[in-house]
mmCIF file of C-alpha atoms and ligand atoms in Angstrom:
data_model
loop_
_atom_site.group_PDB
_atom_site.id
_atom_site.type_symbol
_atom_site.label_atom_id
_atom_site.label_comp_id
_atom_site.label_asym_id
_atom_site.label_seq_id
_atom_site.Cartn_x
_atom_site.Cartn_y
_atom_site.Cartn_z
ATOM 1 C CA MET U 1 141.742 19.021 107.720
ATOM 2 C CA SER U 2 144.714 18.047 105.593
ATOM 3 C CA SER U 3 148.364 17.933 106.648
ATOM 4 C CA VAL U 4 151.325 19.840 105.381
ATOM 5 C CA SER U 5 151.721 18.804 101.815
ATOM 6 C CA SER U 6 155.262 20.102 100.825
ATOM 7 C CA ILE U 7 158.144 20.841 102.897
ATOM 8 C CA VAL U 8 161.247 23.021 102.089
ATOM 9 C CA SER U 9 162.960 21.988 105.172
ATOM 10 C CA LEU U 10 164.638 18.724 106.305
ATOM 11 C CA GLN U 11 162.144 18.186 108.877
ATOM 12 C CA PRO U 12 159.286 15.923 107.810
ATOM 13 C CA ARG U 13 156.807 17.484 109.936
ATOM 14 C CA ILE U 14 157.693 20.104 112.448
ATOM 15 C CA LEU U 15 156.902 20.346 116.016
ATOM 16 C CA PRO U 16 154.860 17.300 117.022
ATOM 17 C CA SER U 17 153.021 18.085 120.119
ATOM 18 C CA SER U 18 155.130 17.584 122.985
ATOM 19 C CA SER U 19 155.398 18.888 126.555
ATOM 20 C CA ASN U 20 159.166 18.850 126.209
ATOM 21 C CA PHE U 21 161.276 21.950 125.502
ATOM 22 C CA LEU U 22 161.779 22.077 121.565
ATOM 23 C CA ARG U 23 164.451 23.862 119.740
ATOM 24 C CA VAL U 24 164.485 25.134 116.184
ATOM 25 C CA ASN U 25 168.028 24.676 115.109
ATOM 26 C CA ARG U 26 167.652 26.335 111.890
ATOM 27 C CA CYS U 27 164.992 28.311 109.994
ATOM 28 C CA CYS U 28 162.145 26.058 108.514
ATOM 29 C CA ARG U 29 160.026 26.939 105.651
ATOM 30 C CA ILE U 30 157.017 24.933 105.150
ATOM 31 C CA VAL U 31 154.370 25.139 102.464
ATOM 32 C CA ALA U 32 151.104 23.918 103.944
ATOM 33 C CA SER U 33 148.100 23.475 101.616
ATOM 34 C CA ALA U 34 144.725 21.646 102.129
ATOM 35 C CA SER U 35 141.258 21.664 101.043
ATOM 36 C CA MET U 36 141.970 25.493 100.283
ATOM 37 C CA SER U 37 139.418 27.969 100.769
ATOM 38 C CA LYS U 38 137.987 29.679 97.735
ATOM 39 C CA GLY U 39 140.496 32.176 96.337
ATOM 40 C CA ALA U 40 143.153 30.941 98.502
ATOM 41 C CA THR U 41 146.786 30.339 97.681
ATOM 42 C CA PRO U 42 149.300 28.312 99.397
ATOM 43 C CA LEU U 43 151.120 30.241 102.128
ATOM 44 C CA GLU U 44 154.852 29.431 102.714
ATOM 45 C CA VAL U 45 155.229 29.813 106.487
ATOM 46 C CA GLU U 46 158.672 30.344 108.136
ATOM 47 C CA VAL U 47 159.325 28.945 111.543
ATOM 48 C CA THR U 48 162.119 30.805 113.300
ATOM 49 C CA GLU U 49 163.676 30.959 116.707
ATOM 50 C CA GLY U 50 161.948 33.359 119.056
ATOM 51 C CA LYS U 51 162.818 34.202 122.668
ATOM 52 C CA GLY U 52 164.402 31.140 124.495
ATOM 53 C CA ASN U 53 164.886 29.475 121.086
ATOM 54 C CA LEU U 54 161.260 28.715 121.049
ATOM 55 C CA PRO U 55 159.740 28.287 117.586
ATOM 56 C CA LYS U 56 157.599 31.140 116.271
ATOM 57 C CA VAL U 57 155.972 32.191 113.102
ATOM 58 C CA VAL U 58 155.419 35.705 111.910
ATOM 59 C CA LEU U 59 152.323 36.270 109.714
ATOM 60 C CA LYS U 60 152.305 39.209 107.486
ATOM 61 C CA SER U 61 149.404 40.457 105.328
ATOM 62 C CA ASP U 62 149.891 42.313 102.184
ATOM 63 C CA SER U 63 148.355 45.273 103.763
ATOM 64 C CA GLY U 64 151.124 45.376 106.334
ATOM 65 C CA SER U 65 149.613 43.959 109.471
ATOM 66 C CA GLU U 66 151.712 41.561 111.271
ATOM 67 C CA ALA U 67 151.107 38.795 114.149
ATOM 68 C CA GLU U 68 153.668 36.494 115.837
ATOM 69 C CA ILE U 69 152.801 33.083 117.084
ATOM 70 C CA TYR U 70 154.660 30.885 119.404
ATOM 71 C CA LEU U 71 154.056 27.127 118.797
ATOM 72 C CA PHE U 72 154.548 26.665 122.297
ATOM 73 C CA GLY U 73 151.042 27.030 123.871
ATOM 74 C CA GLY U 74 149.567 28.052 120.472
ATOM 75 C CA CYS U 75 150.141 31.704 121.783
ATOM 76 C CA VAL U 76 149.644 34.652 119.601
ATOM 77 C CA THR U 77 152.112 37.151 121.167
ATOM 78 C CA SER U 78 151.878 40.093 118.893
ATOM 79 C CA TRP U 79 149.348 41.740 116.731
ATOM 80 C CA LYS U 80 150.161 44.920 114.862
ATOM 81 C CA PRO U 81 147.244 46.188 112.492
ATOM 82 C CA ALA U 82 148.598 47.744 109.344
ATOM 83 C CA GLY U 83 150.511 50.982 110.246
ATOM 84 C CA GLY U 84 149.879 50.543 114.012
ATOM 85 C CA LYS U 85 151.617 49.434 117.095
ATOM 86 C CA ASP U 86 151.340 46.151 118.864
ATOM 87 C CA LEU U 87 147.832 46.118 120.729
ATOM 88 C CA LEU U 88 148.882 42.878 122.713
ATOM 89 C CA PHE U 89 151.015 42.816 125.685
ATOM 90 C CA VAL U 90 153.613 40.457 126.930
ATOM 91 C CA ARG U 91 154.489 40.738 130.645
ATOM 92 C CA PRO U 92 158.022 41.590 131.540
ATOM 93 C CA ASP U 93 158.000 38.386 133.769
ATOM 94 C CA ALA U 94 157.102 36.084 131.043
ATOM 95 C CA VAL U 95 159.466 33.221 130.771
ATOM 96 C CA PHE U 96 160.026 31.450 127.455
ATOM 97 C CA ASP U 97 161.565 28.168 128.596
ATOM 98 C CA GLY U 98 159.187 25.823 127.012
ATOM 99 C CA LYS U 99 158.012 24.746 130.362
ATOM 100 C CA LYS U 100 155.906 27.649 132.029
ATOM 101 C CA PRO U 101 153.262 29.165 130.019
ATOM 102 C CA ILE U 102 154.089 32.410 128.094
ATOM 103 C CA SER U 103 152.338 35.259 130.057
ATOM 104 C CA GLY U 104 151.109 37.552 127.500
ATOM 105 C CA GLY U 105 149.509 37.664 124.126
ATOM 106 C CA ILE U 106 146.571 35.294 123.730
ATOM 107 C CA PRO U 107 147.346 32.270 125.855
ATOM 108 C CA HIS U 108 144.847 29.310 125.718
ATOM 109 C CA CYS U 109 143.017 28.041 129.076
ATOM 110 C CA PHE U 110 142.010 24.585 128.337
ATOM 111 C CA PRO U 111 140.616 22.267 129.480
ATOM 112 C CA GLN U 112 139.878 24.149 132.622
ATOM 113 C CA PHE U 113 139.677 27.863 133.187
ATOM 114 C CA GLY U 114 140.111 27.206 136.840
ATOM 115 C CA PRO U 115 140.326 27.072 139.778
ATOM 116 C CA GLY U 116 139.804 23.358 139.618
ATOM 117 C CA PRO U 117 141.227 19.901 139.988
ATOM 118 C CA ILE U 118 144.082 20.405 137.364
ATOM 119 C CA GLN U 119 146.747 23.158 136.881
ATOM 120 C CA GLN U 120 145.385 26.627 136.812
ATOM 121 C CA HIS U 121 144.081 27.422 133.270
ATOM 122 C CA GLY U 122 144.768 23.796 132.018
ATOM 123 C CA PHE U 123 147.500 22.474 130.028
ATOM 124 C CA ALA U 124 147.002 23.727 126.395
ATOM 125 C CA ARG U 125 149.171 26.842 127.104
ATOM 126 C CA ASN U 126 152.159 24.761 127.996
ATOM 127 C CA MET U 127 152.278 22.161 125.147
ATOM 128 C CA ASN U 128 153.709 22.525 121.621
ATOM 129 C CA TRP U 129 151.051 23.006 118.979
ATOM 130 C CA SER U 130 151.883 21.783 115.312
ATOM 131 C CA ILE U 131 151.221 23.775 112.082
ATOM 132 C CA ILE U 132 148.880 21.833 109.944
ATOM 133 C CA ASP U 133 147.717 24.279 107.561
ATOM 134 C CA SER U 134 148.467 27.732 105.986
ATOM 135 C CA GLU U 135 147.243 29.721 103.230
ATOM 136 C CA LYS U 136 146.578 33.240 102.098
ATOM 137 C CA VAL U 137 143.032 34.553 101.205
ATOM 138 C CA GLU U 138 142.885 37.818 99.356
ATOM 139 C CA GLY U 139 146.278 38.709 100.735
ATOM 140 C CA ASN U 140 145.560 37.775 104.332
ATOM 141 C CA PRO U 141 147.501 34.917 106.122
ATOM 142 C CA VAL U 142 145.474 32.090 107.622
ATOM 143 C CA LEU U 143 147.402 29.637 109.890
ATOM 144 C CA THR U 144 146.000 26.625 111.569
ATOM 145 C CA LEU U 145 147.508 25.082 114.584
ATOM 146 C CA GLU U 146 146.746 21.722 116.017
ATOM 147 C CA LEU U 147 146.959 20.267 119.662
ATOM 148 C CA LYS U 148 146.369 16.637 120.412
ATOM 149 C CA ASP U 149 146.486 14.647 123.779
ATOM 150 C CA GLU U 150 149.569 13.012 124.739
ATOM 151 C CA ALA U 151 150.987 11.202 127.673
ATOM 152 C CA TYR U 152 151.530 14.652 129.569
ATOM 153 C CA SER U 153 147.955 15.811 129.176
ATOM 154 C CA ARG U 154 146.588 12.329 129.923
ATOM 155 C CA SER U 155 148.334 12.365 133.079
ATOM 156 C CA MET U 156 146.050 15.040 134.197
ATOM 157 C CA TRP U 157 143.152 14.662 132.049
ATOM 158 C CA ASP U 158 142.706 11.267 130.667
ATOM 159 C CA TYR U 159 140.892 11.977 127.426
ATOM 160 C CA SER U 160 141.782 11.923 123.842
ATOM 161 C CA PHE U 161 141.064 15.397 122.065
ATOM 162 C CA GLN U 162 141.879 17.513 119.103
ATOM 163 C CA ALA U 163 142.074 21.165 119.325
ATOM 164 C CA LEU U 164 142.340 23.065 116.044
ATOM 165 C CA TYR U 165 143.254 26.734 116.187
ATOM 166 C CA LYS U 166 142.844 28.996 113.178
ATOM 167 C CA VAL U 167 144.475 32.339 113.211
ATOM 168 C CA ILE U 168 143.205 34.880 110.414
ATOM 169 C CA LEU U 169 145.140 38.142 110.073
ATOM 170 C CA LYS U 170 143.613 41.117 108.072
ATOM 171 C CA HIS U 171 144.391 44.510 107.591
ATOM 172 C CA LYS U 172 142.746 45.945 110.957
ATOM 173 C CA SER U 173 141.749 42.623 112.646
ATOM 174 C CA LEU U 174 142.801 39.336 114.235
ATOM 175 C CA SER U 175 140.492 36.525 114.123
ATOM 176 C CA THR U 176 140.671 32.926 115.803
ATOM 177 C CA GLU U 177 138.551 29.991 115.434
ATOM 178 C CA LEU U 178 138.968 27.229 117.964
ATOM 179 C CA VAL U 179 137.541 23.778 117.559
ATOM 180 C CA ILE U 180 137.640 21.131 120.203
ATOM 181 C CA THR U 181 136.927 17.660 119.063
ATOM 182 C CA ASN U 182 136.240 14.743 121.418
ATOM 183 C CA THR U 183 138.281 11.832 119.921
ATOM 184 C CA ALA U 184 137.968 9.612 122.870
ATOM 185 C CA GLN U 185 135.572 6.705 123.241
ATOM 186 C CA LYS U 186 133.854 8.499 126.307
ATOM 187 C CA PRO U 187 132.377 11.807 126.942
ATOM 188 C CA PHE U 188 134.233 14.761 128.396
ATOM 189 C CA SER U 189 133.697 18.262 129.574
ATOM 190 C CA PHE U 190 135.726 21.236 129.884
ATOM 191 C CA SER U 191 135.906 24.964 130.265
ATOM 192 C CA THR U 192 138.194 27.191 128.323
ATOM 193 C CA ALA U 193 139.136 30.812 127.620
ATOM 194 C CA LEU U 194 141.394 33.020 125.458
ATOM 195 C CA HIS U 195 143.331 34.916 128.218
ATOM 196 C CA THR U 196 144.079 38.016 125.972
ATOM 197 C CA TYR U 197 146.571 40.331 127.486
ATOM 198 C CA PHE U 198 146.072 43.875 125.820
ATOM 199 C CA ARG U 199 148.540 46.596 125.923
ATOM 200 C CA ALA U 200 146.955 49.455 127.889
ATOM 201 C CA SER U 201 147.415 52.619 130.011
ATOM 202 C CA ILE U 202 145.414 51.283 132.941
ATOM 203 C CA THR U 203 144.217 54.725 134.249
ATOM 204 C CA GLY U 204 142.608 55.549 130.766
ATOM 205 C CA THR U 205 141.282 52.025 130.118
ATOM 206 C CA SER U 206 137.609 51.120 130.107
ATOM 207 C CA VAL U 207 135.376 48.448 128.696
ATOM 208 C CA LYS U 208 131.894 48.973 127.593
ATOM 209 C CA GLY U 209 129.020 46.656 126.787
ATOM 210 C CA LEU U 210 128.805 44.421 129.810
ATOM 211 C CA LYS U 211 126.018 46.323 131.684
ATOM 212 C CA GLY U 212 123.425 44.059 132.941
ATOM 213 C CA CYS U 213 125.431 40.822 132.928
ATOM 214 C CA LYS U 214 125.467 38.548 135.945
ATOM 215 C CA THR U 215 128.990 38.724 137.663
ATOM 216 C CA LEU U 216 131.004 36.286 139.570
ATOM 217 C CA ASN U 217 133.745 38.468 141.378
ATOM 218 C CA LYS U 218 136.769 36.502 142.197
ATOM 219 C CA ASP U 219 137.970 39.192 144.456
ATOM 220 C CA PRO U 220 138.436 38.681 147.303
ATOM 221 C CA ASP U 221 138.170 34.884 147.080
ATOM 222 C CA PRO U 222 138.712 33.179 143.656
ATOM 223 C CA LYS U 223 137.348 29.897 145.022
ATOM 224 C CA ASN U 224 134.360 31.489 146.220
ATOM 225 C CA PRO U 225 133.276 34.124 143.754
ATOM 226 C CA LEU U 226 130.652 36.710 144.745
ATOM 227 C CA GLU U 227 127.445 36.705 142.580
ATOM 228 C CA GLY U 228 126.371 40.154 141.489
ATOM 229 C CA LYS U 229 125.274 42.124 138.421
ATOM 230 C CA GLU U 230 127.136 44.805 136.629
ATOM 231 C CA ASP U 231 125.339 48.189 136.663
ATOM 232 C CA ARG U 232 127.963 50.252 134.952
ATOM 233 C CA ASP U 233 128.058 51.332 131.465
ATOM 234 C CA VAL U 234 131.737 51.849 131.296
ATOM 235 C CA ILE U 235 134.021 49.669 133.461
ATOM 236 C CA THR U 236 137.166 51.148 134.669
ATOM 237 C CA PHE U 237 140.242 49.805 136.436
ATOM 238 C CA PRO U 238 140.901 52.016 139.392
ATOM 239 C CA GLY U 239 142.339 48.756 141.648
ATOM 240 C CA PHE U 240 142.265 45.114 141.476
ATOM 241 C CA VAL U 241 139.766 43.602 139.169
ATOM 242 C CA ASP U 242 139.216 39.833 138.613
ATOM 243 C CA CYS U 243 135.448 39.218 137.512
ATOM 244 C CA ILE U 244 133.670 36.885 135.381
ATOM 245 C CA TYR U 245 130.724 38.176 133.368
ATOM 246 C CA LEU U 246 128.237 35.328 132.463
ATOM 247 C CA ASP U 247 126.320 35.204 129.143
ATOM 248 C CA ALA U 248 128.073 38.326 128.048
ATOM 249 C CA PRO U 249 127.203 40.043 124.702
ATOM 250 C CA SER U 250 128.787 39.009 121.540
ATOM 251 C CA GLU U 251 130.600 42.304 121.115
ATOM 252 C CA ILE U 252 132.169 44.641 123.758
ATOM 253 C CA GLN U 253 134.568 47.435 123.412
ATOM 254 C CA LEU U 254 137.800 48.126 124.969
ATOM 255 C CA ASP U 255 139.469 51.616 124.980
ATOM 256 C CA ASN U 256 143.132 50.850 125.866
ATOM 257 C CA GLY U 257 143.760 54.458 127.092
ATOM 258 C CA LEU U 258 146.498 54.733 124.314
ATOM 259 C CA GLY U 259 144.199 55.975 121.532
ATOM 260 C CA ASP U 260 142.826 52.627 120.282
ATOM 261 C CA ILE U 261 139.068 51.449 120.526
ATOM 262 C CA ILE U 262 139.289 47.636 120.186
ATOM 263 C CA SER U 263 136.132 45.717 119.184
ATOM 264 C CA ILE U 264 136.151 42.420 120.783
ATOM 265 C CA SER U 265 133.396 40.164 119.175
ATOM 266 C CA ASN U 266 132.733 36.554 119.403
ATOM 267 C CA THR U 267 130.591 33.594 118.517
ATOM 268 C CA ASN U 268 130.005 30.923 121.165
ATOM 269 C CA TRP U 269 132.539 32.390 123.685
ATOM 270 C CA LEU U 270 129.499 33.015 125.994
ATOM 271 C CA ASP U 271 131.343 34.671 129.012
ATOM 272 C CA THR U 272 133.933 37.458 129.407
ATOM 273 C CA VAL U 273 136.531 37.981 132.086
ATOM 274 C CA LEU U 274 138.105 41.077 133.156
ATOM 275 C CA TRP U 275 141.403 40.957 135.040
ATOM 276 C CA ASN U 276 143.914 43.464 136.140
ATOM 277 C CA PRO U 277 146.222 42.492 139.075
ATOM 278 C CA TYR U 278 146.896 46.133 140.192
ATOM 279 C CA THR U 279 149.664 46.122 142.784
ATOM 280 C CA GLN U 280 149.932 42.408 142.759
ATOM 281 C CA MET U 281 152.048 43.076 139.794
ATOM 282 C CA GLU U 282 153.636 46.388 140.614
ATOM 283 C CA ALA U 283 155.971 46.349 137.601
ATOM 284 C CA CYS U 284 153.328 45.937 134.919
ATOM 285 C CA TYR U 285 149.808 46.431 136.010
ATOM 286 C CA ARG U 286 149.638 49.982 134.487
ATOM 287 C CA ASP U 287 150.617 48.568 131.172
ATOM 288 C CA PHE U 288 147.945 45.925 130.459
ATOM 289 C CA VAL U 289 144.458 44.604 130.868
ATOM 290 C CA CYS U 290 143.174 41.298 130.318
ATOM 291 C CA VAL U 291 139.834 41.051 128.455
ATOM 292 C CA GLU U 292 139.068 37.427 127.917
ATOM 293 C CA ASN U 293 136.587 35.510 125.937
ATOM 294 C CA ALA U 294 135.557 32.490 128.047
ATOM 295 C CA LYS U 295 133.395 29.660 128.400
ATOM 296 C CA ILE U 296 133.113 29.192 132.186
ATOM 297 C CA GLY U 297 130.178 26.706 132.321
ATOM 298 C CA LYS U 298 131.429 23.324 131.172
ATOM 299 C CA VAL U 299 131.003 22.232 127.595
ATOM 300 C CA GLN U 300 129.942 18.500 127.472
ATOM 301 C CA LEU U 301 131.093 16.639 124.223
ATOM 302 C CA GLU U 302 130.119 13.113 123.450
ATOM 303 C CA PRO U 303 132.875 11.068 121.294
ATOM 304 C CA ALA U 304 133.257 12.680 117.835
ATOM 305 C CA GLU U 305 131.327 15.819 118.858
ATOM 306 C CA SER U 306 133.067 19.170 118.289
ATOM 307 C CA TRP U 307 132.604 22.563 119.983
ATOM 308 C CA THR U 308 133.580 25.720 117.987
ATOM 309 C CA ALA U 309 134.165 29.256 119.072
ATOM 310 C CA LEU U 310 135.291 32.465 117.176
ATOM 311 C CA GLN U 311 137.015 35.598 118.555
ATOM 312 C CA HIS U 312 137.341 38.641 116.299
ATOM 313 C CA LEU U 313 139.535 41.678 117.526
ATOM 314 C CA SER U 314 139.341 44.831 115.409
ATOM 315 C CA ILE U 315 140.121 48.318 115.203
ATOM 316 C CA SER U 316 138.175 50.813 113.238
HETATM 317 O O1 TA6 K 401 141.668 35.215 134.090
HETATM 318 C C1 TA6 K 401 141.849 35.845 135.291
HETATM 319 C C2 TA6 K 401 142.686 34.895 136.073
HETATM 320 O O2 TA6 K 401 142.275 33.626 136.116
HETATM 321 C C3 TA6 K 401 142.983 35.644 137.524
HETATM 322 O O3 TA6 K 401 142.269 34.970 138.372
HETATM 323 C C4 TA6 K 401 144.393 35.400 137.827
HETATM 324 O O4 TA6 K 401 144.726 34.172 138.379
HETATM 325 C C5 TA6 K 401 145.108 35.404 136.316
HETATM 326 O O5 TA6 K 401 144.025 34.802 135.425
HETATM 327 C C6 TA6 K 401 146.355 34.657 136.167
HETATM 328 O O6 TA6 K 401 146.734 34.595 134.880
HETATM 329 P P1 TA6 K 401 148.318 33.969 134.405
HETATM 330 O O7 TA6 K 401 148.372 34.449 133.049
HETATM 331 O O8 TA6 K 401 149.184 34.675 135.463
HETATM 332 O O9 TA6 K 401 148.042 32.598 134.546
#
């Protein structure tokens, strides 16, 4: 992956990974080009101040779709297909202080889904990711972010790694590709997920496609999940739900109860997690559901090895 080739702001390379709070004092424009894809043109990316002064990028496709990405956490916080409303949800209690993870959109869980020895859902969602590439392919923006280990991550997980996260916005879809590479001299293992918050009306929300999967139900005890098997064609959310579906199919459908059927497909994200906190989050549980592509069983990487997983969200 090449680095930013020309820069229209004063900063040589914006946003090196850092666990510290990072302010954008002025709007930065960068033109990143790389070994560009066939038919691609360079894309000028504007980094502006988002909530809490955190740097964010807004991607717009020629067809009118939009996505918003915070570099803190490499978190996509908004996805509006062309002519449509935002299909993602950010919790009203989300903080944008550059310390706590952003509770909403598509946070990363890495290198641990949890519970486990390090902080719940790992550290990738509360570190600053860097922009390393951007281009436009047939009118569709493609942005690539990078996260590397640093003292903060190594204090919890003593490995050298690179995470590349490519976000591709099209007319009616949002795709992401995550590539984790072991840049250490020793093997490591991790679990991971895209903890996607979808806007929903919970009484009308349902998920199809998980019938027959083995389940690990984290209700009532997340540390001792109950094994089971899903026997429903259509899963609804009449109460608290926190359940892992192992070896889930590569495509499932979410009816968000707001008139949208969202296809959630993937390559190599083997598992699915459904979560709605019900009255544990009285202020907002009616308004969202998390449907998460996950890899719960550990991925083991030898030095120089990589693991890649794709998520594709689309509406018809
Ligand atoms: O992915 C489901 C889950 O692990 C739940 O067990 C619950 O702890 C939730 O995530 C917490 O998500 P948050 O975004 O608040 O860290």
